[in-house]
mmCIF file of C-alpha atoms and ligand atoms in Angstrom:
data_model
loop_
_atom_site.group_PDB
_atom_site.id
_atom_site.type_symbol
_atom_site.label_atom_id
_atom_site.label_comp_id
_atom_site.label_asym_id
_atom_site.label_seq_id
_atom_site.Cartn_x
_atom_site.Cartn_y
_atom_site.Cartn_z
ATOM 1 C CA UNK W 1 -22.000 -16.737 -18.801
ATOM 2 C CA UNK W 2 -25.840 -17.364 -18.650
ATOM 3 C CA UNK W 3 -28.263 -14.446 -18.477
ATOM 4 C CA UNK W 4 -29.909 -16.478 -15.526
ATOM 5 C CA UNK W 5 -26.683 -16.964 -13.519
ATOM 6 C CA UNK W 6 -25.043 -13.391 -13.992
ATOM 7 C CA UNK W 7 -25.325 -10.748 -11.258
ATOM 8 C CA UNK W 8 -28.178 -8.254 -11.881
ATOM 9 C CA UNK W 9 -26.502 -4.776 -11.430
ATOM 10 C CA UNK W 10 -27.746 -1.322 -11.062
ATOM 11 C CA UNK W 11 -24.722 1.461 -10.835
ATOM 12 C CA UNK W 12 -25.135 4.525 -9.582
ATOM 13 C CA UNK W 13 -22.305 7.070 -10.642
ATOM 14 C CA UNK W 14 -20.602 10.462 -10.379
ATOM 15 C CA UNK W 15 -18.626 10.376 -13.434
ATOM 16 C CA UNK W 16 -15.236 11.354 -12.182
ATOM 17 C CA UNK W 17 -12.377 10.000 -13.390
ATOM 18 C CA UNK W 18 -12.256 6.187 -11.049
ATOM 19 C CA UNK W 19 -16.156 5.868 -11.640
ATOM 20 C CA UNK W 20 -15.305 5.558 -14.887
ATOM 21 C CA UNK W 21 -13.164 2.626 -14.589
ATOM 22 C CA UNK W 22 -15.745 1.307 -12.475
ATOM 23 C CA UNK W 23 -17.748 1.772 -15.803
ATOM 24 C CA UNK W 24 -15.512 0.092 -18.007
ATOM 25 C CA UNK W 25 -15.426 -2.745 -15.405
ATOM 26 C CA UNK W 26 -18.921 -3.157 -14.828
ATOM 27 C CA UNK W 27 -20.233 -2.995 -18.521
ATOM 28 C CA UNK W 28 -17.639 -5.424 -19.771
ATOM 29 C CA UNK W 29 -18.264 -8.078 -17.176
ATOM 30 C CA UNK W 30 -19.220 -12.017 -18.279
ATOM 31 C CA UNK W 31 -20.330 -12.190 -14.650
ATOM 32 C CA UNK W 32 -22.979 -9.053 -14.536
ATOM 33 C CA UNK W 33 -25.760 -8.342 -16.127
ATOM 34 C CA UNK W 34 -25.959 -4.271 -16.116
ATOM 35 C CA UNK W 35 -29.421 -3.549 -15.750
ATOM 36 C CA UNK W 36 -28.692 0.338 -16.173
ATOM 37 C CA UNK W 37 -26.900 3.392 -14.770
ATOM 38 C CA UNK W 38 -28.080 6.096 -12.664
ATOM 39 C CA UNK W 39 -25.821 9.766 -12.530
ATOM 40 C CA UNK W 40 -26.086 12.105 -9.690
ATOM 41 C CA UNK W 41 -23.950 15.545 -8.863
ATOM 42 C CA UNK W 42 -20.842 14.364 -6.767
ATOM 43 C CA UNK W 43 -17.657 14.606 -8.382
ATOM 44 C CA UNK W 44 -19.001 16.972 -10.854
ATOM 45 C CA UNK W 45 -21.944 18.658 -11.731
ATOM 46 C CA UNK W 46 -25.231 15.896 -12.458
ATOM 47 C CA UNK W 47 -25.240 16.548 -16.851
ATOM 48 C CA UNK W 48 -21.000 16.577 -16.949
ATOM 49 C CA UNK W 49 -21.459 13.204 -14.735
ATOM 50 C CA UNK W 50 -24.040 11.716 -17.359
ATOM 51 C CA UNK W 51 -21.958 13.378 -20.475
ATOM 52 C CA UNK W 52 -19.127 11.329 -18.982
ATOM 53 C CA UNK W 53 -20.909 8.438 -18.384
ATOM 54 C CA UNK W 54 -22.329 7.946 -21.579
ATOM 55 C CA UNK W 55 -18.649 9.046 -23.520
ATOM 56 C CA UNK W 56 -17.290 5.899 -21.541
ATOM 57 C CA UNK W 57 -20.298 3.262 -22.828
ATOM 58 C CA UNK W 58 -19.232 5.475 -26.151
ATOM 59 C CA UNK W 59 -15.656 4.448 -25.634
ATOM 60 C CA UNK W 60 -16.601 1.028 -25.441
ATOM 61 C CA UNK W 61 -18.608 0.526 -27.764
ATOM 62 C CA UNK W 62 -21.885 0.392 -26.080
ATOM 63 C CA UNK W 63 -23.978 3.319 -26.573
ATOM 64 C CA UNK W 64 -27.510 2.311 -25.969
ATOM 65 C CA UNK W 65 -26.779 -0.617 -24.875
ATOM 66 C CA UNK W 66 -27.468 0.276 -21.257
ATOM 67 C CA UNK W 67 -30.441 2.744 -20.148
ATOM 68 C CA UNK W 68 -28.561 5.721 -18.286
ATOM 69 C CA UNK W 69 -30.589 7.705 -16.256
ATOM 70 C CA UNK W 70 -30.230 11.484 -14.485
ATOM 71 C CA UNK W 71 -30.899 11.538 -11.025
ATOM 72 C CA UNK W 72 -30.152 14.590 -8.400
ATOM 73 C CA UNK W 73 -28.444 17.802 -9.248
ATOM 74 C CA UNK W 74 -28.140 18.557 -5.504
ATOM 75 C CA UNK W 75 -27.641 16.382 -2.324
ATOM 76 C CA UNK W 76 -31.214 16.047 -0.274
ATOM 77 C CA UNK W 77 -30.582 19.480 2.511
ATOM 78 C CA UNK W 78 -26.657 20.127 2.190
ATOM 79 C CA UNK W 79 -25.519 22.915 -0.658
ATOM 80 C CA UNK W 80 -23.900 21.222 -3.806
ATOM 81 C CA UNK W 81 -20.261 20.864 -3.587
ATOM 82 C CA UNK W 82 -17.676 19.202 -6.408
ATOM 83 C CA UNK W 83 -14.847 17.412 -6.217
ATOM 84 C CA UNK W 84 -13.091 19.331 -9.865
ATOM 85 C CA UNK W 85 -9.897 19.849 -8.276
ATOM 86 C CA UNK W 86 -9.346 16.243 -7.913
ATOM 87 C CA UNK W 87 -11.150 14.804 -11.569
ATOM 88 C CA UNK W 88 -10.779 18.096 -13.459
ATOM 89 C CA UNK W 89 -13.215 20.748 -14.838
ATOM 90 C CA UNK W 90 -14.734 18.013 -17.012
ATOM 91 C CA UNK W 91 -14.842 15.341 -14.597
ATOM 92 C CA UNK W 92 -12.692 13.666 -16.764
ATOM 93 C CA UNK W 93 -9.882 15.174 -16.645
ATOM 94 C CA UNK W 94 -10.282 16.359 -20.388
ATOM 95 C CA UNK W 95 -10.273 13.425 -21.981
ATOM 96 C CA UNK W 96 -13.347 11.805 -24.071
ATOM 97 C CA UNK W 97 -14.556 15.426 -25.443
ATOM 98 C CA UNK W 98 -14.615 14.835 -28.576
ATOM 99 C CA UNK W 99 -17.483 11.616 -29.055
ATOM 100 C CA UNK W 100 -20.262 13.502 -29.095
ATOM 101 C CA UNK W 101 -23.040 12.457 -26.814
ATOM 102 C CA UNK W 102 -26.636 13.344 -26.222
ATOM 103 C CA UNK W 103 -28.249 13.713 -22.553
ATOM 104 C CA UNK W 104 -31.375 11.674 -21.909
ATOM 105 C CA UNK W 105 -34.554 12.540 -21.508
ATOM 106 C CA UNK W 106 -35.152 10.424 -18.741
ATOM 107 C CA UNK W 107 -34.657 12.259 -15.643
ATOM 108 C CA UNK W 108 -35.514 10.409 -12.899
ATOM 109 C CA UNK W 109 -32.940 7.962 -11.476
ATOM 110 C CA UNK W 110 -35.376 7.043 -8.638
ATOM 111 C CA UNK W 111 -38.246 5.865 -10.355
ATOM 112 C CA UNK W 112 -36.051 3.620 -12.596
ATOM 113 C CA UNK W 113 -34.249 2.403 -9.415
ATOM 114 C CA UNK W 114 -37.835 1.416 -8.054
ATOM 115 C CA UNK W 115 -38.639 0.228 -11.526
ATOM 116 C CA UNK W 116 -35.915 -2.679 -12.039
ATOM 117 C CA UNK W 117 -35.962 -3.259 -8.529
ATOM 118 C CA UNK W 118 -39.633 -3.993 -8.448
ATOM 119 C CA UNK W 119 -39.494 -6.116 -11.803
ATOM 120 C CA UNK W 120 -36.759 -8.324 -10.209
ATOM 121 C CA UNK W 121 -37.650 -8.604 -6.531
ATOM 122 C CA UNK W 122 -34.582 -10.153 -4.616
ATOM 123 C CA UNK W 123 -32.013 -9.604 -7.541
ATOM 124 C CA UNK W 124 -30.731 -6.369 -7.717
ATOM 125 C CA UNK W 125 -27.463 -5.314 -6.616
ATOM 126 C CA UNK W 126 -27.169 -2.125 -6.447
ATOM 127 C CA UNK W 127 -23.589 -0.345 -6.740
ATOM 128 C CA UNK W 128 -23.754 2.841 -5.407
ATOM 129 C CA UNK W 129 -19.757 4.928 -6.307
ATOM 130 C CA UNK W 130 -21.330 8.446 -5.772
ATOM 131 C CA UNK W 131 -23.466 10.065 -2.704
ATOM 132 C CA UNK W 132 -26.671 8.127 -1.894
ATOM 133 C CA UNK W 133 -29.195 10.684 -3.367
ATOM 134 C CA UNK W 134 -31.089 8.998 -5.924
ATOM 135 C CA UNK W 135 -31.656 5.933 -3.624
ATOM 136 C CA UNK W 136 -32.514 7.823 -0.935
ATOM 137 C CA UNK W 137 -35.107 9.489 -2.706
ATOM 138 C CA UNK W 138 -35.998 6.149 -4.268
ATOM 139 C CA UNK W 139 -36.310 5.356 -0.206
ATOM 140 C CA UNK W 140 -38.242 8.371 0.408
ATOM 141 C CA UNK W 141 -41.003 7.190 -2.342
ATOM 142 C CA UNK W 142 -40.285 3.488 -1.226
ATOM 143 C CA UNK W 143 -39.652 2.776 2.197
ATOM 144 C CA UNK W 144 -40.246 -0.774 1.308
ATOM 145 C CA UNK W 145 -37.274 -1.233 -1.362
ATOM 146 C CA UNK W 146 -34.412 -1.903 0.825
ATOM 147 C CA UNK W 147 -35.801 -5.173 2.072
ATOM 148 C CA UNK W 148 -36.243 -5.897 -2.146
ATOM 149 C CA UNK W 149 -33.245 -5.656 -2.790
ATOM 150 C CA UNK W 150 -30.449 -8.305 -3.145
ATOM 151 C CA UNK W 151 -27.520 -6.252 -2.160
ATOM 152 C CA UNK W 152 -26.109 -3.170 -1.666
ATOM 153 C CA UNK W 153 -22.466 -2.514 -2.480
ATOM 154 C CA UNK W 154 -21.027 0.646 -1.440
ATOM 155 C CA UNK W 155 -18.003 2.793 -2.177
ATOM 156 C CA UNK W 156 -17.395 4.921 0.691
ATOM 157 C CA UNK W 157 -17.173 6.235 4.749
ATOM 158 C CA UNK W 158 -14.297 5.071 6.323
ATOM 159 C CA UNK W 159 -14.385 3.067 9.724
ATOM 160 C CA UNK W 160 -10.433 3.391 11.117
ATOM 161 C CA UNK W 161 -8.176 5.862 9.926
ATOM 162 C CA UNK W 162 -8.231 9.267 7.966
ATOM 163 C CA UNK W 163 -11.217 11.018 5.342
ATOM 164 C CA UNK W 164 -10.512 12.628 2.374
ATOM 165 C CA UNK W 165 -13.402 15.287 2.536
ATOM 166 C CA UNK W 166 -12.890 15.944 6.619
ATOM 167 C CA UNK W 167 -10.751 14.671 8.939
ATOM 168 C CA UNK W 168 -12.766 11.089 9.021
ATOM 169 C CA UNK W 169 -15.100 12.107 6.610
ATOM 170 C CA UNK W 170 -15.170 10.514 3.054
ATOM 171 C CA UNK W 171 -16.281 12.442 -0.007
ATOM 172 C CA UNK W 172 -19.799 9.894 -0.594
ATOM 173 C CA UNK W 173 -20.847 10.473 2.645
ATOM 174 C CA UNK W 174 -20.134 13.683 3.282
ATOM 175 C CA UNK W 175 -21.522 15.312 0.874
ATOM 176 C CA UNK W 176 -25.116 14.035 1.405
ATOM 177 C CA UNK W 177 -24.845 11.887 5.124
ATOM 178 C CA UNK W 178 -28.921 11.975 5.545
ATOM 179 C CA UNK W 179 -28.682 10.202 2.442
ATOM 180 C CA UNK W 180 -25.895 7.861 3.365
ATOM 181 C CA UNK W 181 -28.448 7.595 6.931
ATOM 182 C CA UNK W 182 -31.085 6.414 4.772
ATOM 183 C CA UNK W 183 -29.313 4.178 3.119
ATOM 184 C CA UNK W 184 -27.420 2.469 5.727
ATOM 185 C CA UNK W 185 -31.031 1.871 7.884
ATOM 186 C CA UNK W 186 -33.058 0.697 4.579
ATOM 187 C CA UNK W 187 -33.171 -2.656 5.672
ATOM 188 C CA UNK W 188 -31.093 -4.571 2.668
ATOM 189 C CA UNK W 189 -27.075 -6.433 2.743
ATOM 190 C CA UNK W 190 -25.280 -4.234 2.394
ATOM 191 C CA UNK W 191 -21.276 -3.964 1.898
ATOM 192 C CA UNK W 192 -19.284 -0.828 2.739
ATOM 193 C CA UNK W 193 -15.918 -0.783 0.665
ATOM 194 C CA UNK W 194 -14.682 2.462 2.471
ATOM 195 C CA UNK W 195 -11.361 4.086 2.540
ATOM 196 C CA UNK W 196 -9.901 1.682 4.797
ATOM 197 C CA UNK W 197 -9.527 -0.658 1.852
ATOM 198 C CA UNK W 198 -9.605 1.917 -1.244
ATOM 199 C CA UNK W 199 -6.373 3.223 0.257
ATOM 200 C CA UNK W 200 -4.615 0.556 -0.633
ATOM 201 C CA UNK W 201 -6.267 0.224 -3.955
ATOM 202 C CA UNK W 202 -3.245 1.468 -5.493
ATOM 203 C CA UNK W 203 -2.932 1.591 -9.283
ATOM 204 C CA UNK W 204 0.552 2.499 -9.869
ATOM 205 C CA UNK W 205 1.756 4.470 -13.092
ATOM 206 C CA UNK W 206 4.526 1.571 -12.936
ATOM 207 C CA UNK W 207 1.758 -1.162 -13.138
ATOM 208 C CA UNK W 208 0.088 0.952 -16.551
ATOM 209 C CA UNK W 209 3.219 1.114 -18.339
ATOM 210 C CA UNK W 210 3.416 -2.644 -19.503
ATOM 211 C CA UNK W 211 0.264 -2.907 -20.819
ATOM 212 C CA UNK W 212 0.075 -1.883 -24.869
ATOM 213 C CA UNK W 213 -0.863 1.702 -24.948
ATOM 214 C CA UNK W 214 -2.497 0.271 -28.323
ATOM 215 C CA UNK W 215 -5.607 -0.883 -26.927
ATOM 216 C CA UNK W 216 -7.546 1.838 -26.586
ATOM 217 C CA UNK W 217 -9.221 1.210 -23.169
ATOM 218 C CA UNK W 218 -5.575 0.741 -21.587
ATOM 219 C CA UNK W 219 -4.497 4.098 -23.295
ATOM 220 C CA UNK W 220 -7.844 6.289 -21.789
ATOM 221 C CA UNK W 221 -7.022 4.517 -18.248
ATOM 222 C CA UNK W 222 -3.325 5.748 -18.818
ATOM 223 C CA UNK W 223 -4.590 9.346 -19.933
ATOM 224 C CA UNK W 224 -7.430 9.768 -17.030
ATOM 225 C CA UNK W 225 -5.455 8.797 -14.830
ATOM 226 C CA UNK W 226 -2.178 11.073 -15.101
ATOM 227 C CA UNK W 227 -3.583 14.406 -13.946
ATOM 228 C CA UNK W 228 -4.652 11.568 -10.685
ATOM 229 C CA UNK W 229 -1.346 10.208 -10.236
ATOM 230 C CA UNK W 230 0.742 13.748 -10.295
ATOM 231 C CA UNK W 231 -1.379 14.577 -7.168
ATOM 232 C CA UNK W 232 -1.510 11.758 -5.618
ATOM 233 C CA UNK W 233 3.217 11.903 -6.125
ATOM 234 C CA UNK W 234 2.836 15.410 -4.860
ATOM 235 C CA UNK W 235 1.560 14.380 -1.341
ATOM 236 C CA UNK W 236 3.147 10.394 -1.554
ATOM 237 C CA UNK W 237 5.917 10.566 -3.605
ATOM 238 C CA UNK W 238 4.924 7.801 -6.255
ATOM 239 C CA UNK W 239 3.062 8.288 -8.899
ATOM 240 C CA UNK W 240 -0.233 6.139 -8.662
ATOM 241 C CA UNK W 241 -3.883 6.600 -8.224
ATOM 242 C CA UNK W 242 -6.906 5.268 -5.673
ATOM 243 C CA UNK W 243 -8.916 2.981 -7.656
ATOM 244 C CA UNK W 244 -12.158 3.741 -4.818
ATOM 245 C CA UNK W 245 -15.078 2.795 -7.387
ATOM 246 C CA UNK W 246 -13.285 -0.274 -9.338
ATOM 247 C CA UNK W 247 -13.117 -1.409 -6.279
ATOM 248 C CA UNK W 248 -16.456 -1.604 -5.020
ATOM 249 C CA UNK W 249 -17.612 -2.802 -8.561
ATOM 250 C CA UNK W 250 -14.668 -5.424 -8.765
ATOM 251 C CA UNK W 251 -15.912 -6.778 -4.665
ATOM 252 C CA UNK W 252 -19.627 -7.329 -6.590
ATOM 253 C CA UNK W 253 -17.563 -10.106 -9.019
ATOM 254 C CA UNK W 254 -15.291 -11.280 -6.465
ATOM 255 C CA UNK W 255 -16.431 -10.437 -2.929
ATOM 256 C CA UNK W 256 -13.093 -12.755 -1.981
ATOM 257 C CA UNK W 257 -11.342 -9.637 -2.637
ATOM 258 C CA UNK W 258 -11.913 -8.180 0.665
ATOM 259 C CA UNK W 259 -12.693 -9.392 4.118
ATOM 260 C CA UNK W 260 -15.717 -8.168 5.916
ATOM 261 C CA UNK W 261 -16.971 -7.774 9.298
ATOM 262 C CA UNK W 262 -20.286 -7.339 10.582
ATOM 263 C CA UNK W 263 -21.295 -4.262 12.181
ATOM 264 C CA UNK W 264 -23.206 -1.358 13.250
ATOM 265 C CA UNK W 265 -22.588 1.797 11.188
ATOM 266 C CA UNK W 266 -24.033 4.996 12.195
ATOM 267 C CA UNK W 267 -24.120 8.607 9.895
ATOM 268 C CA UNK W 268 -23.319 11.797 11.313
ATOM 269 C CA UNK W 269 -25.358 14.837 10.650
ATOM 270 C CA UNK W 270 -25.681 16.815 13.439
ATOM 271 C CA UNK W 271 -22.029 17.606 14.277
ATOM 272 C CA UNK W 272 -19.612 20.539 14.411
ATOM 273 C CA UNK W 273 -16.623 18.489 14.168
ATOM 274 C CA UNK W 274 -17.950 15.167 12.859
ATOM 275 C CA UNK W 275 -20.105 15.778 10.564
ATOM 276 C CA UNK W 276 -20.652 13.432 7.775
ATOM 277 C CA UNK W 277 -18.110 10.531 9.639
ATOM 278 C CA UNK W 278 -19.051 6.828 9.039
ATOM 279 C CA UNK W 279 -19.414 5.661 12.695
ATOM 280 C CA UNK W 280 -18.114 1.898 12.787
ATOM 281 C CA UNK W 281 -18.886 0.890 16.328
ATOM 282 C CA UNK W 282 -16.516 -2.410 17.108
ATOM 283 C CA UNK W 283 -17.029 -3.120 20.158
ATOM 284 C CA UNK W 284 -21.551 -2.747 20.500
ATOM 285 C CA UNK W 285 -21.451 0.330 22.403
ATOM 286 C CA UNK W 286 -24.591 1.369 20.918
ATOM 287 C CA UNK W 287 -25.978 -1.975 21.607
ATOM 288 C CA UNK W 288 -27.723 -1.659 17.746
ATOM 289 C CA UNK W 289 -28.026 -4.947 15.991
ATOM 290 C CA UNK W 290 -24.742 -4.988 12.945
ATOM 291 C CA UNK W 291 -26.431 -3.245 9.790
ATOM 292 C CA UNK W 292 -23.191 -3.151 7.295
ATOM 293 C CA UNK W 293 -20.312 -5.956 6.432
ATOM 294 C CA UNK W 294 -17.610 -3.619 6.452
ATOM 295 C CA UNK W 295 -14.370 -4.211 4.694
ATOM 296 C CA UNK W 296 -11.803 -4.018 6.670
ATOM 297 C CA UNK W 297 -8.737 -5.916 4.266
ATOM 298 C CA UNK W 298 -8.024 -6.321 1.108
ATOM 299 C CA UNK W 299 -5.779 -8.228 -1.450
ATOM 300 C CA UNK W 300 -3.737 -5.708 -2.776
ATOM 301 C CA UNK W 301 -1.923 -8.131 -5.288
ATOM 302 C CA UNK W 302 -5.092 -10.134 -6.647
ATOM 303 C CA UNK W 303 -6.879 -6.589 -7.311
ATOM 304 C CA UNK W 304 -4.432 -4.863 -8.889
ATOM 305 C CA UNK W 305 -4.325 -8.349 -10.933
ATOM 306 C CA UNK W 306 -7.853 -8.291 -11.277
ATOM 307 C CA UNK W 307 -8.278 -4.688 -12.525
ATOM 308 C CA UNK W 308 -5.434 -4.688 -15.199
ATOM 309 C CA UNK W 309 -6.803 -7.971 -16.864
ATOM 310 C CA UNK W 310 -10.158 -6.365 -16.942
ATOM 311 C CA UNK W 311 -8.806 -3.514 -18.483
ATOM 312 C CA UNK W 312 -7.026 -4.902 -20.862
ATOM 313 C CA UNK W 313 -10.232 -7.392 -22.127
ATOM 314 C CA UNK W 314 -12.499 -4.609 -21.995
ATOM 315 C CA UNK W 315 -10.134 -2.910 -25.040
ATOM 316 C CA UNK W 316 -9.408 -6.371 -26.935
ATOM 317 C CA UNK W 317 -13.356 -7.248 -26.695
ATOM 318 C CA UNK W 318 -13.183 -3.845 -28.427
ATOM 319 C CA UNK W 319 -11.080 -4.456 -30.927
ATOM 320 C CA UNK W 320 -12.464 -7.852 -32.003
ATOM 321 C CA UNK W 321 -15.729 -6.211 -33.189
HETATM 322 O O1 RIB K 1 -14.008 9.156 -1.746
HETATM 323 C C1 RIB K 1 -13.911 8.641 -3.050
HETATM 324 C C2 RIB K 1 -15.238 8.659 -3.736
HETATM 325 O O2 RIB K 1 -15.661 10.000 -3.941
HETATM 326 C C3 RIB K 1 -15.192 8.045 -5.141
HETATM 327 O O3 RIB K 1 -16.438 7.496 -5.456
HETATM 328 C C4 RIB K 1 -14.904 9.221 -6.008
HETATM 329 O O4 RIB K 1 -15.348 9.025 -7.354
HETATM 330 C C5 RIB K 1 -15.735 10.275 -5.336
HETATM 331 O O5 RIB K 1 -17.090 10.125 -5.793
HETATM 332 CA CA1 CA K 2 -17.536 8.250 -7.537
#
């Protein structure tokens, strides 16, 4: 596609073991142009999330391709916490060790956030798969930025139904909800693909199996993934994987992937019991004017469609140079 006509992202990551699908997704896309990649602590520590990040561009073929810049080590007020038992002690569960990698010396996702954004007022979609702390503290500098923006798409909260970090608390949000408060009041579109949709973002090991384990994208996605999938049997009895963050990136290509509604969306962070919730409110109690186009469906069939194909070009494309 044309440079002019192909969506201007900026991805914001905690290298765990669905951001980088997301990755492989994002960088491989005719339809986006990737503007750059921001890492922040989440999943796993802030240089294992930027080690894996740039072992994935690696992967693909794309080192230096895209500027990757470190963000926060720490969420803004709350004490660091990881999410290793889920993505491993490398974030990756293992894999990728051995392409060697260098960290950059650019250190401040923030002021490259406020950079691009600046240099291509309107355009930007930002992609955020990890908690909000570099934007936020792009915010904090900015106040101004939101309303500069083109887009925000989200990964994360959940507005009916379960958490997976507290009893309707999702991991993003949880782990840094003034963040996530910032966010969701700066002022741009923004998109929440929560965990009422990721849930049924189901990648099943039965889906990986007929793709060619000789295309070398396919076969990391199979090997990331397995440590992923013998949890997620242990608790559901199939073995398969939430794809969370290929989701969100996959909505920023084809937004006709999920259906939205319009509402207000409130943060939590100054609760016992609640702390950290997404708080979707349906019905206007709050009588606060809709700030988020939650996703609230989504097409299980066409994703899981969606996702394999783009897996499966991203290691061809590979192969052909
Ligand atoms: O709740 C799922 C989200 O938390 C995903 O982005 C996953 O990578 C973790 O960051
Ligand atoms: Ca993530």
């Amino acid at each position: 596609m044309e440079g002019h006509s192909r969506k201007k992202v900026l991805l914001d990551v905690d290298t765990g073991v669905d951001d980088a699908i997301g990755i492989i997704i994002a960088a491989t896309a005719p339809e986006i142009q990737l503007m750059g990649i921001t890492t922040v602590s989440g999943n796993i520590d802030l240089a294992s999330a930027t080690i894996n990040t740039l072992r994935v561009l690696k992967l693909l073929g794309k080192s230096g391709q895209y500027p990757v810049h470190m963000g926060a080590s720490s969420p803004l007020k709350r004490p660091v916490r990881y999410a290793t038992e889920v993505h491993g002690k490398t974030g990756l569960s293992g894999q990728l060790q051995d392409l060697p990698v260098e960290l950059p010396r650019e250190t401040s996702a923030e002021d490259f956030m406020i950079d691009t954004i600046d240099r291509h007022p309107g355009e930007i979609t930002l992609i955020l798969t990890a908690p909000h702390t570099n934007f936020a503290k792009a915010l904090e500098k900015r106040p101004d930025l939101g309303e500069k923006l083109g887009e925000i798409i989200f990964m994360g909260g959940v507005a009916e139904g379960r958490g997976n970090e507290s009893p309707r608390g999702e991991f993003n949000i949880a782990i840094d909800p003034e963040a996530a408060d910032r966010v969701l009041n700066c002022g741009a579109k923004i998109t929440m693909v929560g965990l009422d949709v990721t849930k049924k973002a189901l990648l099943r090991r039965k889906d990986l199996e007929t793709l060619d384990s000789g295309n070398p994208v396919v076969n990391f996605v199979k090997l990331v993934t397995a440590d992923y999938m013998n949890r997620y049997h242990q608790t559901h009895g199939e073995y398969a994987c939430l794809m969370h963050d290929p989701l969100a990136v996959s909505v920023a290509i084809d937004p006709s992937l999920v259906t939205t509604a319009h509402h207000f969306v409130a943060v939590e962070t100054e609760s016992t019991y609640c702390d950290g919730e997404t708080v979707c409110d349906f019905n206007g109690y709050f009588q606060e004017p809709p700030n988020v186009h939650v996703a609230l469906e989504l097409n299980q069939q066409q994703f899981i469609s969606f996702l394999l194909n783009r897996i499966i070009k991203a290691g061809a494309d590979l192969e052909t140079h």
